[in-house]
CSV table of C-alpha atoms in Angstrom, one decimal:
chain,number,residue,atom,x,y,z
D,1,MET,CA,-47.5,66.1,-76.7
D,2,THR,CA,-44.1,64.7,-77.7
D,3,GLU,CA,-44.2,61.8,-80.1
D,4,GLN,CA,-43.8,58.6,-78.0
D,5,ARG,CA,-42.0,55.5,-79.1
D,6,TYR,CA,-44.0,52.3,-78.5
D,7,PRO,CA,-42.6,48.9,-79.0
D,8,TRP,CA,-45.6,47.7,-81.1
D,9,PRO,CA,-46.7,49.1,-84.5
D,10,GLU,CA,-49.6,51.3,-85.1
D,11,ALA,CA,-53.1,49.6,-85.1
D,12,SER,CA,-51.9,46.6,-83.1
D,13,SER,CA,-54.0,44.0,-81.3
D,14,THR,CA,-53.1,41.2,-79.0
D,15,GLY,CA,-54.6,38.7,-76.5
D,16,VAL,CA,-54.7,38.9,-72.8
D,17,GLY,CA,-53.1,35.5,-72.2
D,18,SER,CA,-55.3,32.5,-71.8
D,19,PHE,CA,-56.7,30.5,-74.8
D,20,PRO,CA,-59.0,27.5,-75.1
D,21,GLY,CA,-57.8,24.0,-75.8
D,22,THR,CA,-54.9,21.8,-74.7
D,23,ASP,CA,-52.6,21.8,-77.8
D,24,PRO,CA,-49.8,24.3,-77.5
D,25,ASP,CA,-48.8,24.0,-81.2
D,26,GLU,CA,-52.4,24.8,-82.4
D,27,ALA,CA,-52.7,27.7,-79.9
D,28,VAL,CA,-49.3,29.3,-80.9
D,29,ARG,CA,-50.1,28.9,-84.6
D,30,THR,CA,-53.5,30.5,-84.1
D,31,VAL,CA,-52.1,33.5,-82.1
D,32,LEU,CA,-49.2,34.1,-84.6
D,33,GLY,CA,-51.7,34.0,-87.5
D,34,GLU,CA,-54.4,36.2,-85.9
D,35,LEU,CA,-52.1,38.7,-84.1
D,36,PRO,CA,-49.2,39.3,-86.4
D,37,GLU,CA,-48.5,42.8,-85.0
D,38,LEU,CA,-48.2,41.8,-81.3
D,39,PRO,CA,-48.4,38.0,-80.7
D,40,HIS,CA,-48.3,36.6,-77.2
D,41,LEU,CA,-47.4,33.3,-75.6
D,42,PRO,CA,-50.8,31.7,-74.9
D,43,GLU,CA,-51.8,30.0,-71.6
D,44,LEU,CA,-53.9,26.8,-71.9
D,45,PRO,CA,-55.6,26.4,-68.5
D,46,GLU,CA,-57.8,23.5,-69.7
D,47,ARG,CA,-54.8,21.3,-69.2
D,48,GLY,CA,-55.3,21.6,-65.4
D,49,ALA,CA,-53.4,22.9,-62.4
D,50,GLY,CA,-50.1,24.4,-63.4
D,51,ALA,CA,-51.2,25.5,-66.9
D,52,ASP,CA,-53.1,28.7,-65.7
D,53,VAL,CA,-51.2,31.9,-65.1
D,54,VAL,CA,-51.0,31.5,-61.3
D,55,GLY,CA,-49.8,27.9,-61.7
D,56,ARG,CA,-47.4,28.7,-64.5
D,57,THR,CA,-45.8,31.4,-62.4
D,58,ALA,CA,-45.8,29.3,-59.3
D,59,GLY,CA,-43.7,26.8,-61.2
D,60,MET,CA,-41.1,29.6,-61.9
D,61,LEU,CA,-40.5,30.4,-58.2
D,62,VAL,CA,-37.0,29.8,-57.0
D,63,ASP,CA,-36.3,28.0,-53.7
D,64,LEU,CA,-40.0,28.4,-52.7
D,65,PRO,CA,-41.6,25.0,-53.3
D,66,VAL,CA,-45.4,24.9,-53.8
D,67,GLU,CA,-48.0,22.2,-54.2
D,68,VAL,CA,-51.7,22.0,-55.1
D,69,GLN,CA,-54.2,21.5,-52.3
D,70,PRO,CA,-58.0,21.3,-52.6
D,71,ALA,CA,-58.2,25.1,-52.0
D,72,GLY,CA,-55.4,25.9,-54.5
D,73,TRP,CA,-51.7,26.4,-54.4
D,74,ARG,CA,-49.9,26.2,-51.0
D,75,VAL,CA,-46.3,26.5,-49.8
D,76,ALA,CA,-44.7,23.0,-49.5
D,77,GLN,CA,-41.9,21.6,-47.5
D,78,ARG,CA,-40.0,20.3,-50.5
D,79,PRO,CA,-40.2,20.4,-54.3
D,80,GLY,CA,-42.9,18.1,-55.7
D,81,ARG,CA,-44.7,16.9,-58.8
D,82,ASP,CA,-47.2,19.8,-58.9
D,83,ALA,CA,-44.6,22.5,-59.6
D,84,GLU,CA,-42.7,20.1,-61.9
D,85,ARG,CA,-45.9,19.6,-63.9
D,86,ALA,CA,-46.3,23.4,-64.2
D,87,ARG,CA,-42.7,23.7,-65.4
D,88,GLY,CA,-43.4,20.8,-67.9
D,89,PHE,CA,-46.4,22.7,-69.3
D,90,LEU,CA,-44.4,25.9,-69.7
D,91,SER,CA,-41.5,24.0,-71.4
D,92,ARG,CA,-43.9,22.5,-74.0
D,93,ASP,CA,-45.4,25.9,-74.6
D,94,LEU,CA,-42.0,27.4,-75.2
D,95,ASP,CA,-41.1,24.5,-77.5
D,96,ALA,CA,-44.2,25.3,-79.6
D,97,LEU,CA,-43.3,29.0,-79.6
D,98,GLU,CA,-39.8,28.3,-80.7
D,99,GLU,CA,-40.8,26.0,-83.4
D,100,HIS,CA,-43.5,28.2,-85.0
D,101,SER,CA,-41.9,31.6,-84.6
D,102,GLN,CA,-38.8,31.1,-86.7
D,103,GLY,CA,-37.7,34.4,-88.1
D,104,LEU,CA,-40.2,36.4,-85.9
D,105,SER,CA,-39.2,40.0,-85.2
D,106,GLY,CA,-40.8,42.9,-83.6
D,107,ALA,CA,-42.7,42.8,-80.3
D,108,LEU,CA,-43.7,39.6,-78.5
D,109,LYS,CA,-45.7,39.5,-75.2
D,110,ILE,CA,-45.4,37.0,-72.4
D,111,GLN,CA,-47.4,36.9,-69.2
D,112,VAL,CA,-46.6,36.2,-65.6
D,113,ALA,CA,-48.7,36.5,-62.5
D,114,GLY,CA,-47.8,39.4,-60.3
D,115,LEU,CA,-46.5,39.3,-56.8
D,116,TRP,CA,-49.6,40.7,-55.2
D,117,THR,CA,-51.9,38.3,-57.0
D,118,LEU,CA,-49.7,35.4,-56.1
D,119,ALA,CA,-49.7,36.5,-52.4
D,120,ALA,CA,-53.5,36.6,-52.5
D,121,ALA,CA,-53.7,33.2,-54.1
D,122,ILE,CA,-51.0,31.0,-52.6
D,123,GLU,CA,-51.5,29.7,-49.0
D,124,LEU,CA,-49.0,29.3,-46.2
D,125,ARG,CA,-48.8,25.8,-44.7
D,126,SER,CA,-51.1,27.1,-42.0
D,127,GLY,CA,-53.8,27.6,-44.7
D,128,GLU,CA,-53.8,31.4,-44.5
D,129,LYS,CA,-52.8,33.4,-47.6
D,130,LEU,CA,-49.2,34.5,-48.0
D,131,LEU,CA,-50.5,38.1,-48.0
D,132,ALA,CA,-51.1,37.8,-44.3
D,133,ASP,CA,-47.4,37.5,-43.5
D,134,HIS,CA,-45.1,40.4,-44.3
D,135,GLY,CA,-42.0,38.2,-44.1
D,136,ALA,CA,-43.5,35.6,-46.4
D,137,VAL,CA,-44.4,38.3,-48.9
D,138,ALA,CA,-40.7,39.4,-48.9
D,139,ASP,CA,-39.6,35.8,-49.5
D,140,LEU,CA,-42.1,35.5,-52.3
D,141,ALA,CA,-41.0,38.8,-53.9
D,142,ALA,CA,-37.4,37.6,-54.0
D,143,SER,CA,-38.3,34.2,-55.4
D,144,HIS,CA,-40.7,35.7,-57.9
D,145,LEU,CA,-38.2,38.2,-59.2
D,146,GLU,CA,-35.5,35.7,-59.7
D,147,GLY,CA,-37.9,33.2,-61.4
D,148,VAL,CA,-39.4,35.8,-63.7
D,149,LEU,CA,-36.0,37.1,-64.9
D,150,ALA,CA,-34.9,33.5,-65.6
D,151,HIS,CA,-38.1,33.0,-67.7
D,152,VAL,CA,-37.4,36.2,-69.6
D,153,ALA,CA,-33.9,35.0,-70.4
D,154,GLU,CA,-35.2,31.6,-71.5
D,155,VAL,CA,-37.8,33.2,-73.9
D,156,ARG,CA,-35.2,35.5,-75.3
D,157,LYS,CA,-32.9,32.6,-76.0
D,158,ARG,CA,-35.6,30.7,-77.8
D,159,VAL,CA,-37.0,33.6,-79.8
D,160,PRO,CA,-34.1,35.9,-80.5
D,161,GLY,CA,-34.7,39.1,-82.4
D,162,THR,CA,-37.9,40.0,-80.7
D,163,GLU,CA,-38.6,42.8,-78.3
D,164,LEU,CA,-40.2,41.3,-75.2
D,165,LEU,CA,-43.1,42.8,-73.4
D,166,VAL,CA,-43.6,41.2,-70.0
D,167,GLN,CA,-47.2,41.5,-68.9
D,168,VAL,CA,-47.5,41.3,-65.1
D,169,ASP,CA,-51.0,40.0,-64.3
D,170,GLU,CA,-52.4,41.6,-61.2
D,171,PRO,CA,-56.2,40.9,-61.2
D,172,SER,CA,-56.2,40.7,-57.4
D,173,LEU,CA,-54.4,44.0,-56.9
D,174,PRO,CA,-57.6,46.1,-56.3
D,175,ALA,CA,-58.8,43.6,-53.7
D,176,VAL,CA,-55.4,43.6,-52.0
D,177,LEU,CA,-55.4,47.4,-51.9
D,178,GLN,CA,-59.0,47.5,-50.6
D,179,GLY,CA,-58.3,45.0,-47.8
D,180,ALA,CA,-60.9,42.7,-49.5
D,181,VAL,CA,-58.9,39.4,-49.7
D,182,PRO,CA,-60.8,36.8,-47.6
D,183,THR,CA,-59.1,35.1,-44.6
D,184,ALA,CA,-58.7,31.4,-44.5
D,185,SER,CA,-62.0,31.1,-42.6
D,186,GLY,CA,-63.8,33.2,-45.1
D,187,TYR,CA,-65.4,35.3,-42.4
D,188,GLY,CA,-62.8,38.0,-42.3
D,189,ARG,CA,-60.6,40.1,-44.7
D,190,LEU,CA,-56.9,40.5,-44.7
D,191,PRO,CA,-55.7,44.0,-44.0
D,192,ALA,CA,-54.5,46.0,-46.9
D,193,PRO,CA,-50.7,46.3,-47.1
D,194,ASP,CA,-49.1,49.7,-46.9
D,195,ILE,CA,-49.4,51.4,-50.3
D,196,VAL,CA,-45.8,52.5,-50.2
D,197,ALA,CA,-44.7,48.9,-49.8
D,198,VAL,CA,-47.0,47.8,-52.6
D,199,GLU,CA,-45.6,50.5,-54.9
D,200,ALA,CA,-42.0,49.6,-53.9
D,201,ARG,CA,-42.5,45.9,-54.8
D,202,LEU,CA,-44.1,46.8,-58.1
D,203,ARG,CA,-41.3,49.3,-58.9
D,204,GLU,CA,-38.7,46.7,-58.0
D,205,LEU,CA,-40.1,44.2,-60.5
D,206,PHE,CA,-40.7,46.7,-63.3
D,207,ALA,CA,-37.2,48.2,-62.9
D,208,ALA,CA,-35.6,44.8,-63.0
D,209,LEU,CA,-37.5,43.9,-66.2
D,210,ALA,CA,-36.4,47.2,-67.8
D,211,ALA,CA,-32.8,46.5,-66.8
D,212,ALA,CA,-33.2,43.1,-68.5
D,213,GLU,CA,-34.2,45.0,-71.7
D,214,ALA,CA,-37.8,43.9,-71.5
D,215,VAL,CA,-40.8,46.2,-71.6
D,216,PRO,CA,-42.7,46.1,-68.3
D,217,ALA,CA,-46.5,46.0,-68.6
D,218,ALA,CA,-49.3,45.3,-66.2
D,219,HIS,CA,-52.7,43.8,-66.6
D,220,CYS,CA,-55.8,44.2,-64.4
D,221,CYS,CA,-59.2,43.4,-65.8
D,222,ALA,CA,-61.0,44.0,-62.4
D,223,ALA,CA,-63.0,47.1,-61.7
D,224,GLY,CA,-61.0,49.7,-59.8
D,225,VAL,CA,-57.7,49.2,-61.7
D,226,PRO,CA,-55.1,51.3,-60.0
D,227,LEU,CA,-53.9,52.9,-63.2
D,228,ASP,CA,-51.9,55.8,-61.6
D,229,LEU,CA,-50.2,53.4,-59.2
D,230,LEU,CA,-49.1,51.2,-62.0
D,231,ARG,CA,-47.8,54.2,-64.0
D,232,ARG,CA,-45.9,55.5,-61.0
D,233,SER,CA,-44.4,52.1,-60.4
D,234,GLY,CA,-42.8,52.0,-63.9
D,235,ALA,CA,-45.3,50.1,-66.1
D,236,ARG,CA,-44.9,51.2,-69.7
D,237,ALA,CA,-48.2,49.7,-70.7
D,238,VAL,CA,-51.3,48.9,-68.7
D,239,SER,CA,-53.9,46.4,-69.9
D,240,LEU,CA,-57.5,46.8,-68.6
D,241,ASP,CA,-61.1,46.1,-69.4
D,242,ALA,CA,-62.2,49.3,-71.3
D,243,THR,CA,-65.9,48.5,-70.6
D,244,LEU,CA,-65.3,49.1,-66.9
D,245,ILE,CA,-63.5,52.4,-67.3
D,246,GLY,CA,-65.6,55.2,-65.8
D,247,ARG,CA,-65.1,59.0,-65.8
D,248,ALA,CA,-63.3,58.7,-62.5
D,249,LEU,CA,-60.3,57.4,-64.4
D,250,ASP,CA,-60.2,60.1,-67.0
D,251,GLU,CA,-57.4,62.1,-65.4
D,252,ASP,CA,-55.3,59.0,-64.8
D,253,VAL,CA,-55.7,57.9,-68.4
D,254,GLY,CA,-54.7,61.4,-69.6
D,255,THR,CA,-51.7,61.5,-67.3
D,256,ALA,CA,-50.6,58.0,-68.3
D,257,VAL,CA,-50.8,58.6,-72.1
D,258,GLU,CA,-49.0,62.0,-71.7
D,259,ALA,CA,-46.2,60.1,-69.9
D,260,GLY,CA,-45.9,57.6,-72.8
D,261,VAL,CA,-47.7,54.7,-71.2
D,262,GLY,CA,-49.5,52.5,-73.7
D,263,LEU,CA,-53.1,51.3,-73.0
D,264,PHE,CA,-54.2,47.8,-73.8
D,265,THR,CA,-57.9,48.3,-74.0
D,266,GLY,CA,-60.2,45.2,-73.6
D,267,VAL,CA,-63.2,46.0,-75.9
D,268,VAL,CA,-64.1,42.6,-77.4
D,269,ALA,CA,-66.2,40.3,-75.3
D,270,SER,CA,-64.0,37.4,-74.1
D,271,THR,CA,-67.0,35.0,-73.7
D,272,GLY,CA,-70.2,35.4,-75.8
D,273,GLY,CA,-71.4,38.8,-76.9
D,274,VAL,CA,-71.2,40.6,-80.2
D,275,VAL,CA,-67.8,40.6,-81.8
D,276,SER,CA,-68.7,41.4,-85.4
D,277,ASP,CA,-68.9,45.2,-85.4
D,278,PRO,CA,-65.4,46.7,-85.2
D,279,ALA,CA,-66.6,50.3,-84.9
D,280,ALA,CA,-69.0,49.6,-82.1
D,281,ASN,CA,-66.3,47.6,-80.3
D,282,VAL,CA,-63.9,50.5,-80.1
D,283,ASP,CA,-66.6,53.2,-79.5
D,284,PRO,CA,-65.8,53.2,-75.7
D,285,VAL,CA,-62.1,53.9,-76.5
D,286,ARG,CA,-62.8,56.7,-79.0
D,287,GLU,CA,-65.3,58.3,-76.6
D,288,LEU,CA,-62.7,58.1,-73.8
D,289,TRP,CA,-60.1,59.6,-76.0
D,290,SER,CA,-62.3,62.5,-77.0
D,291,ARG,CA,-63.5,63.1,-73.4
D,292,VAL,CA,-60.0,63.3,-72.1
D,293,GLY,CA,-59.0,65.6,-74.9
D,294,LEU,CA,-56.1,63.5,-76.3
D,295,ALA,CA,-54.9,63.9,-79.9
D,296,PRO,CA,-56.9,61.6,-82.3
D,297,GLU,CA,-53.8,60.9,-84.4
D,298,GLN,CA,-52.1,59.4,-81.3
D,299,LEU,CA,-54.9,56.9,-80.7
D,300,ALA,CA,-53.8,54.0,-82.9
D,301,ARG,CA,-50.2,54.3,-81.6
D,302,ALA,CA,-50.9,54.5,-77.9
D,303,VAL,CA,-53.7,52.0,-77.8
D,304,VAL,CA,-53.6,48.2,-78.4
D,305,VAL,CA,-56.9,46.4,-78.8
D,306,THR,CA,-57.6,43.2,-76.8
D,307,PRO,CA,-60.4,41.1,-75.6
D,308,THR,CA,-61.9,42.2,-72.3
D,309,CYS,CA,-60.2,39.3,-70.5
D,310,GLY,CA,-58.5,36.0,-71.2
D,311,LEU,CA,-60.1,33.6,-73.6
D,312,GLY,CA,-59.4,30.4,-71.7
D,313,SER,CA,-63.1,29.9,-70.9
D,314,ALA,CA,-64.3,30.7,-74.4
D,315,ALA,CA,-65.4,28.3,-77.1
D,316,PRO,CA,-62.7,27.8,-79.7
D,317,ASP,CA,-64.7,29.4,-82.5
D,318,HIS,CA,-65.5,32.4,-80.3
D,319,ALA,CA,-61.8,32.8,-79.3
D,320,ARG,CA,-60.7,32.9,-83.0
D,321,ALA,CA,-63.5,35.3,-83.8
D,322,ALA,CA,-62.6,37.6,-80.9
D,323,LEU,CA,-58.9,37.8,-82.0
D,324,ASP,CA,-60.1,38.6,-85.6
D,325,ALA,CA,-62.5,41.3,-84.2
D,326,CYS,CA,-59.6,42.8,-82.2
D,327,ARG,CA,-57.5,43.1,-85.3
D,328,ARG,CA,-60.3,44.7,-87.3
D,329,ALA,CA,-61.1,47.1,-84.4
D,330,ALA,CA,-57.5,48.2,-84.2
D,331,ARG,CA,-57.7,49.2,-87.9
D,332,VAL,CA,-60.7,51.4,-87.1
D,333,LEU,CA,-58.7,53.3,-84.5
D,334,ARG,CA,-56.2,54.1,-87.2
D,335,GLU,CA,-58.6,54.9,-90.1
D,336,ASP,CA,-61.4,56.6,-88.1
D,337,PRO,CA,-60.1,57.7,-84.6
D,338,ARG,CA,-63.0,60.1,-84.0
D,339,ARG,CA,-66.3,58.8,-82.9
D,340,ARG,CA,-69.1,59.9,-85.2
């Protein structure tokens, strides 16, 4: 296999996105300290609506006002305080990142909710999900693309000298593709969109990110992650829960790695569980690598170690321990890539 160039150094680890607490300064300092190879901009959902990844990205939408209703985010008639609050949270997060990352170079990861996850989460004014209306999805796609690119430009202005990885969070993508997103009544399921349309929308976003000189990545911690679809659409890295990878994905993993796609493998429990044994944490990844027949010396370059999902629901002590365990597990992949 031709040596691939990845934007992160060998034996890297990072977080998925969310982190416990409400203090952006403390969260950014912790992430920069625990994840020096590939830090990320943490999300702090404990602050309330607008601080989670869906709310944060809803606040980025351009000319598509949204508001919070009891069931979640909904399209609104005019801009209001809910989206403004989301933008305020993000601005404070970026202030903290700018203050504490002076002189930072190398890779930096930021996260946004993907189009299909937003379409499955945001309601039309009728109460049905945006996913139910093809025209509404098209409007959302245009608004989302413009907003995400503006966010990328703002991060780059605040943290110059870094190579940005933009992780597009699509936890709802498997449900969208399977036609499993509930209708407003809860008794039915919304039909799956055409797979060609899904791929086209993903490709449009990933291509725009690449054109903006950012590295497009995708995250899906749900079972049934469509790895091959994400690779075909242009993702240069795919983040997933490695504990959910079955043999059915072996071929897709091999194809992705051969194509130069990095794997962000969630191996450390995000809430509870044992985090102290680095070798045991990465055993599923080493076993997968051996099973697929990939070169052991490529493992620590192609794979970034992460928690299984976001740490927003974790106790603060567990979150710090999980990031430390990820860092130590990444070293195992470099020093002992073959499972004994």
